[in-house]
Amino acid sequence: MTGQLEVAGLTKRLAGRELFAGLTLTMAAGEFVAVMGESGTGKSTLLNLIAGLEAPDAGQITVAGQVLNGLDDQALTLWRRRALGFVFQSFHILPHLSVGDNVALPLRLNGQGTLAASAIALEMLGRVGLAARAASMPTELSGGEMQRVAIARALVHRPTLVLADEPTGNLDPDNATRVLAFLAEQVREQGAMCLMVTHSHQAATVADRVLRLANGGLHAA
Ligand SMILES: Nc1ncnc2c1ncn2[C@@H]1O[C@H](COP(=O)(O)OP(=O)(O)O)[C@@H](O)[C@H]1O
Ligand SMILES: [Mg+2]
């Protein structure tokens, strides 16, 4: 799925502080944008707002023509399942499911049958070099492998938009480089948009464009 992201007039107050004041962001279909910024500037909150996990005080978020504001919780949940992939710093892999079942989960939640979901998940795991680990449990994997599983899970249902919050924050430099290469390669192959928050200038080099979050708004880096 392709389409653009449009964030207009985004305002968010948290704990009596105006975190964003009329923040604007436009991403073209298939664009990879990195956001950098000091700790506490609201990078994670921005991703949560775009994911519809938090509500803004004002402003509008449109993803591939779908206006998120005003959708009720159920509609938002369905939209997220279909159109969104999320990669977190701490992986968020479910420990009681096998690697293959973790990756198949978004497909299962979207109504795919078990066999089809498993086959597609296996193919996706192959793309991040982990087909041989499908039957493994997450505890058997290294941090770098866990994050590659998380990337496979974030992309397996071919989302319009991938949000990544410090995806290499818990990895050593070698694994960080490898994980970023997989993320950028798979996002581009699918033509998805990716908005990635990172502390790392090196990580930001995989992006088409780098922005800095400061003083409640996004600025060219
Ligand atoms: N649920 C919340 N209630 C109150 N303050 C919050 C909440 N979540 C985040 N904050 C505050 O909002 C600011 C932005 O947080 P966050 O988005 O996590 O920043 P970043 O990801 O850039 O480090 C921080 O000052 C944080 O303490
Ligand atoms: Mg954060």
Tab-separated table of C-alpha atoms and ligand atoms in Angstrom:
chain	number	residue	atom	x	y	z
A	1	MET	CA	0.000	0.000	0.000
A	2	THR	CA	1.271	3.460	-0.757
A	3	GLY	CA	0.118	6.934	0.146
A	4	GLN	CA	1.402	9.901	1.997
A	5	LEU	CA	1.461	11.061	5.587
A	6	GLU	CA	0.163	14.490	6.489
A	7	VAL	CA	0.403	15.898	10.009
A	8	ALA	CA	-1.067	19.401	10.326
A	9	GLY	CA	-1.318	21.761	13.282
A	10	LEU	CA	-0.453	19.057	15.800
A	11	THR	CA	-0.679	20.348	19.362
A	12	LYS	CA	-0.129	18.267	22.473
A	13	ARG	CA	0.061	19.330	26.098
A	14	LEU	CA	1.547	16.923	28.638
A	15	ALA	CA	1.943	17.610	32.347
A	16	GLY	CA	1.131	21.301	31.899
A	17	ARG	CA	3.726	21.742	29.155
A	18	GLU	CA	3.076	22.341	25.475
A	19	LEU	CA	5.035	19.539	23.853
A	20	PHE	CA	4.012	20.334	20.267
A	21	ALA	CA	2.568	23.616	19.057
A	22	GLY	CA	1.180	23.352	15.556
A	23	LEU	CA	3.682	20.746	14.396
A	24	THR	CA	3.625	19.975	10.690
A	25	LEU	CA	5.037	16.961	8.847
A	26	THR	CA	4.485	15.774	5.305
A	27	MET	CA	5.983	12.539	4.040
A	28	ALA	CA	5.798	11.370	0.462
A	29	ALA	CA	4.704	7.841	-0.353
A	30	GLY	CA	7.678	5.527	0.147
A	31	GLU	CA	9.774	8.124	1.954
A	32	PHE	CA	12.107	7.221	4.862
A	33	VAL	CA	12.428	10.062	7.375
A	34	ALA	CA	14.628	10.071	10.474
A	35	VAL	CA	13.790	12.274	13.467
A	36	MET	CA	16.506	13.241	15.915
A	37	GLY	CA	16.223	15.321	19.060
A	38	GLU	CA	17.161	15.593	22.703
A	39	SER	CA	15.677	13.235	25.254
A	40	GLY	CA	12.266	14.449	26.415
A	41	THR	CA	11.491	16.537	23.325
A	42	GLY	CA	8.554	14.275	22.509
A	43	LYS	CA	9.855	11.890	19.858
A	44	SER	CA	8.078	8.857	21.284
A	45	THR	CA	4.932	10.886	21.885
A	46	LEU	CA	4.970	12.006	18.259
A	47	LEU	CA	5.066	8.383	17.078
A	48	ASN	CA	2.289	7.453	19.515
A	49	LEU	CA	0.124	10.300	18.221
A	50	ILE	CA	0.685	9.253	14.612
A	51	ALA	CA	-0.156	5.663	15.586
A	52	GLY	CA	-3.377	6.860	17.179
A	53	LEU	CA	-2.239	5.453	20.537
A	54	GLU	CA	-2.514	8.924	22.091
A	55	ALA	CA	-4.947	11.701	21.174
A	56	PRO	CA	-3.709	15.196	20.226
A	57	ASP	CA	-5.169	18.352	21.760
A	58	ALA	CA	-5.473	19.785	18.263
A	59	GLY	CA	-4.397	19.006	14.732
A	60	GLN	CA	-5.057	16.426	12.072
A	61	ILE	CA	-3.219	13.275	11.040
A	62	THR	CA	-3.905	11.727	7.645
A	63	VAL	CA	-2.271	8.509	6.435
A	64	ALA	CA	-2.855	7.447	2.836
A	65	GLY	CA	-6.089	9.433	2.715
A	66	GLN	CA	-7.401	8.107	6.034
A	67	VAL	CA	-8.020	10.879	8.577
A	68	LEU	CA	-7.284	9.339	11.971
A	69	ASN	CA	-8.884	12.029	14.121
A	70	GLY	CA	-12.427	11.174	14.969
A	71	LEU	CA	-12.081	7.419	14.452
A	72	ASP	CA	-13.345	5.540	17.497
A	73	ASP	CA	-11.107	3.067	19.352
A	74	GLN	CA	-12.315	0.078	17.372
A	75	ALA	CA	-11.780	1.764	14.012
A	76	LEU	CA	-8.331	2.903	15.127
A	77	THR	CA	-7.410	-0.621	16.203
A	78	LEU	CA	-8.499	-1.986	12.835
A	79	TRP	CA	-6.585	0.753	11.000
A	80	ARG	CA	-3.420	0.017	13.009
A	81	ARG	CA	-3.663	-3.711	12.321
A	82	ARG	CA	-3.997	-3.151	8.610
A	83	ALA	CA	-1.878	-0.114	7.842
A	84	LEU	CA	0.771	0.234	10.550
A	85	GLY	CA	3.987	-1.493	11.566
A	86	PHE	CA	5.765	-0.504	14.788
A	87	VAL	CA	9.362	-1.302	15.787
A	88	PHE	CA	10.344	-0.520	19.390
A	89	GLN	CA	13.748	-0.109	21.048
A	90	SER	CA	12.945	-3.000	23.392
A	91	PHE	CA	11.701	-5.307	20.569
A	92	HIS	CA	8.291	-6.164	22.191
A	93	ILE	CA	8.495	-9.726	20.904
A	94	LEU	CA	5.983	-11.963	22.673
A	95	PRO	CA	8.082	-14.408	24.761
A	96	HIS	CA	5.574	-17.287	24.795
A	97	LEU	CA	5.221	-17.466	20.992
A	98	SER	CA	7.786	-18.931	18.589
A	99	VAL	CA	9.649	-16.585	16.267
A	100	GLY	CA	7.461	-17.699	13.352
A	101	ASP	CA	4.246	-17.194	15.334
A	102	ASN	CA	5.383	-13.720	16.403
A	103	VAL	CA	5.834	-12.736	12.765
A	104	ALA	CA	2.585	-14.410	11.701
A	105	LEU	CA	0.582	-12.592	14.378
A	106	PRO	CA	-0.263	-9.423	12.400
A	107	LEU	CA	-1.580	-11.613	9.574
A	108	ARG	CA	-3.638	-13.723	11.988
A	109	LEU	CA	-5.097	-10.552	13.546
A	110	ASN	CA	-6.047	-9.434	10.040
A	111	GLY	CA	-7.973	-12.656	9.506
A	112	GLN	CA	-5.469	-14.805	7.560
A	113	GLY	CA	-5.665	-18.553	8.119
A	114	THR	CA	-2.927	-20.292	10.110
A	115	LEU	CA	-1.220	-22.021	7.179
A	116	ALA	CA	-1.146	-19.005	4.875
A	117	ALA	CA	0.031	-16.761	7.703
A	118	SER	CA	2.835	-19.173	8.621
A	119	ALA	CA	4.012	-19.415	5.014
A	120	ILE	CA	4.078	-15.638	4.545
A	121	ALA	CA	5.804	-15.178	7.923
A	122	LEU	CA	8.464	-17.719	6.947
A	123	GLU	CA	9.076	-15.899	3.687
A	124	MET	CA	9.376	-12.594	5.565
A	125	LEU	CA	11.788	-14.149	8.086
A	126	GLY	CA	13.893	-15.283	5.128
A	127	ARG	CA	14.159	-11.677	3.989
A	128	VAL	CA	15.840	-10.726	7.278
A	129	GLY	CA	18.049	-13.838	7.247
A	130	LEU	CA	16.193	-15.756	9.945
A	131	ALA	CA	14.165	-18.435	8.143
A	132	ALA	CA	16.082	-21.125	10.072
A	133	ARG	CA	14.924	-19.634	13.392
A	134	ALA	CA	11.157	-19.789	12.773
A	135	ALA	CA	10.663	-22.594	15.299
A	136	SER	CA	12.962	-21.028	17.916
A	137	MET	CA	11.643	-19.301	20.997
A	138	PRO	CA	12.565	-15.621	21.343
A	139	THR	CA	14.762	-16.280	24.411
A	140	GLU	CA	17.132	-18.265	22.167
A	141	LEU	CA	17.892	-15.194	20.018
A	142	SER	CA	20.427	-12.400	20.342
A	143	GLY	CA	19.306	-8.762	20.570
A	144	GLY	CA	20.155	-8.144	16.928
A	145	GLU	CA	18.162	-11.215	15.863
A	146	MET	CA	15.210	-10.126	18.031
A	147	GLN	CA	15.140	-6.770	16.307
A	148	ARG	CA	15.241	-8.434	12.887
A	149	VAL	CA	12.224	-10.517	14.000
A	150	ALA	CA	10.533	-7.282	15.071
A	151	ILE	CA	11.228	-5.788	11.628
A	152	ALA	CA	9.773	-8.884	9.944
A	153	ARG	CA	6.684	-8.606	12.157
A	154	ALA	CA	6.330	-4.864	11.460
A	155	LEU	CA	6.386	-5.443	7.687
A	156	VAL	CA	4.757	-8.847	7.173
A	157	HIS	CA	1.283	-7.390	6.501
A	158	ARG	CA	2.699	-4.805	4.046
A	159	PRO	CA	1.716	-1.719	6.043
A	160	THR	CA	1.475	1.767	4.557
A	161	LEU	CA	3.502	3.238	7.397
A	162	VAL	CA	6.276	1.880	9.607
A	163	LEU	CA	7.081	3.725	12.836
A	164	ALA	CA	10.397	2.887	14.511
A	165	ASP	CA	11.300	4.263	17.951
A	166	GLU	CA	15.077	4.056	18.530
A	167	PRO	CA	15.196	0.611	16.852
A	168	THR	CA	18.958	0.321	17.369
A	169	GLY	CA	19.038	1.806	20.881
A	170	ASN	CA	19.693	-1.566	22.540
A	171	LEU	CA	22.150	-2.932	19.962
A	172	ASP	CA	25.921	-2.901	19.603
A	173	PRO	CA	27.272	-0.975	16.571
A	174	ASP	CA	27.681	-4.030	14.308
A	175	ASN	CA	24.177	-5.287	14.959
A	176	ALA	CA	22.787	-1.760	14.690
A	177	THR	CA	24.254	-1.413	11.203
A	178	ARG	CA	22.885	-4.773	10.114
A	179	VAL	CA	19.404	-4.143	11.563
A	180	LEU	CA	19.178	-0.716	9.922
A	181	ALA	CA	20.194	-2.150	6.579
A	182	PHE	CA	17.410	-4.761	6.841
A	183	LEU	CA	14.863	-2.135	7.916
A	184	ALA	CA	15.740	0.260	5.082
A	185	GLU	CA	15.890	-2.536	2.498
A	186	GLN	CA	12.533	-4.074	3.422
A	187	VAL	CA	10.744	-0.741	3.805
A	188	ARG	CA	11.981	0.340	0.360
A	189	GLU	CA	11.197	-2.990	-1.234
A	190	GLN	CA	7.581	-2.705	-0.048
A	191	GLY	CA	7.294	0.986	-0.886
A	192	ALA	CA	6.204	1.716	2.697
A	193	MET	CA	6.827	5.019	4.432
A	194	CYS	CA	9.077	4.870	7.465
A	195	LEU	CA	9.355	7.406	10.260
A	196	MET	CA	12.269	6.478	12.494
A	197	VAL	CA	13.314	8.151	15.736
A	198	THR	CA	17.000	7.780	16.489
A	199	HIS	CA	19.782	9.218	18.627
A	200	SER	CA	22.385	8.013	16.187
A	201	HIS	CA	23.704	10.209	13.370
A	202	GLN	CA	24.956	7.058	11.728
A	203	ALA	CA	21.496	5.480	11.891
A	204	ALA	CA	19.990	8.600	10.362
A	205	THR	CA	22.143	8.158	7.249
A	206	VAL	CA	19.831	5.396	5.959
A	207	ALA	CA	17.001	7.952	5.706
A	208	ASP	CA	16.017	10.031	2.676
A	209	ARG	CA	15.628	13.053	4.953
A	210	VAL	CA	16.637	13.904	8.535
A	211	LEU	CA	14.578	16.221	10.755
A	212	ARG	CA	15.282	17.599	14.215
A	213	LEU	CA	12.548	17.834	16.835
A	214	ALA	CA	13.070	20.951	18.969
A	215	ASN	CA	10.926	23.663	20.545
A	216	GLY	CA	7.707	21.852	19.725
A	217	GLY	CA	8.322	21.548	16.002
A	218	LEU	CA	10.268	19.659	13.316
A	219	HIS	CA	13.139	21.393	11.565
A	220	ALA	CA	15.495	20.453	8.742
A	221	ALA	CA	18.585	18.917	10.360
B	1	LIG	N1	1.932	9.969	29.977
B	1	LIG	C1	2.669	11.058	30.255
B	1	LIG	N2	2.275	11.929	31.238
B	1	LIG	C2	3.012	13.013	31.510
B	1	LIG	N3	4.147	13.332	30.885
B	1	LIG	C3	4.586	12.520	29.926
B	1	LIG	C4	3.884	11.337	29.566
B	1	LIG	N4	4.561	10.725	28.560
B	1	LIG	C5	5.639	11.499	28.325
B	1	LIG	N5	5.656	12.558	29.131
B	1	LIG	C6	6.647	13.639	29.124
B	1	LIG	O1	6.582	14.222	27.838
B	1	LIG	C7	7.883	14.534	27.374
B	1	LIG	C8	8.181	13.827	26.075
B	1	LIG	O2	8.347	12.420	26.301
B	1	LIG	P1	8.802	11.445	25.136
B	1	LIG	O3	7.848	11.571	24.017
B	1	LIG	O4	8.973	10.107	25.751
B	1	LIG	O5	10.200	12.078	24.706
B	1	LIG	P2	11.420	11.436	23.908
B	1	LIG	O6	10.941	10.182	23.260
B	1	LIG	O7	11.834	12.490	22.923
B	1	LIG	O8	12.506	11.202	24.898
B	1	LIG	C9	8.827	14.178	28.488
B	1	LIG	O9	9.082	15.350	29.244
B	1	LIG	C10	8.061	13.156	29.302
B	1	LIG	O10	8.473	13.188	30.640
B	2	MG	MG	11.533	8.218	23.353
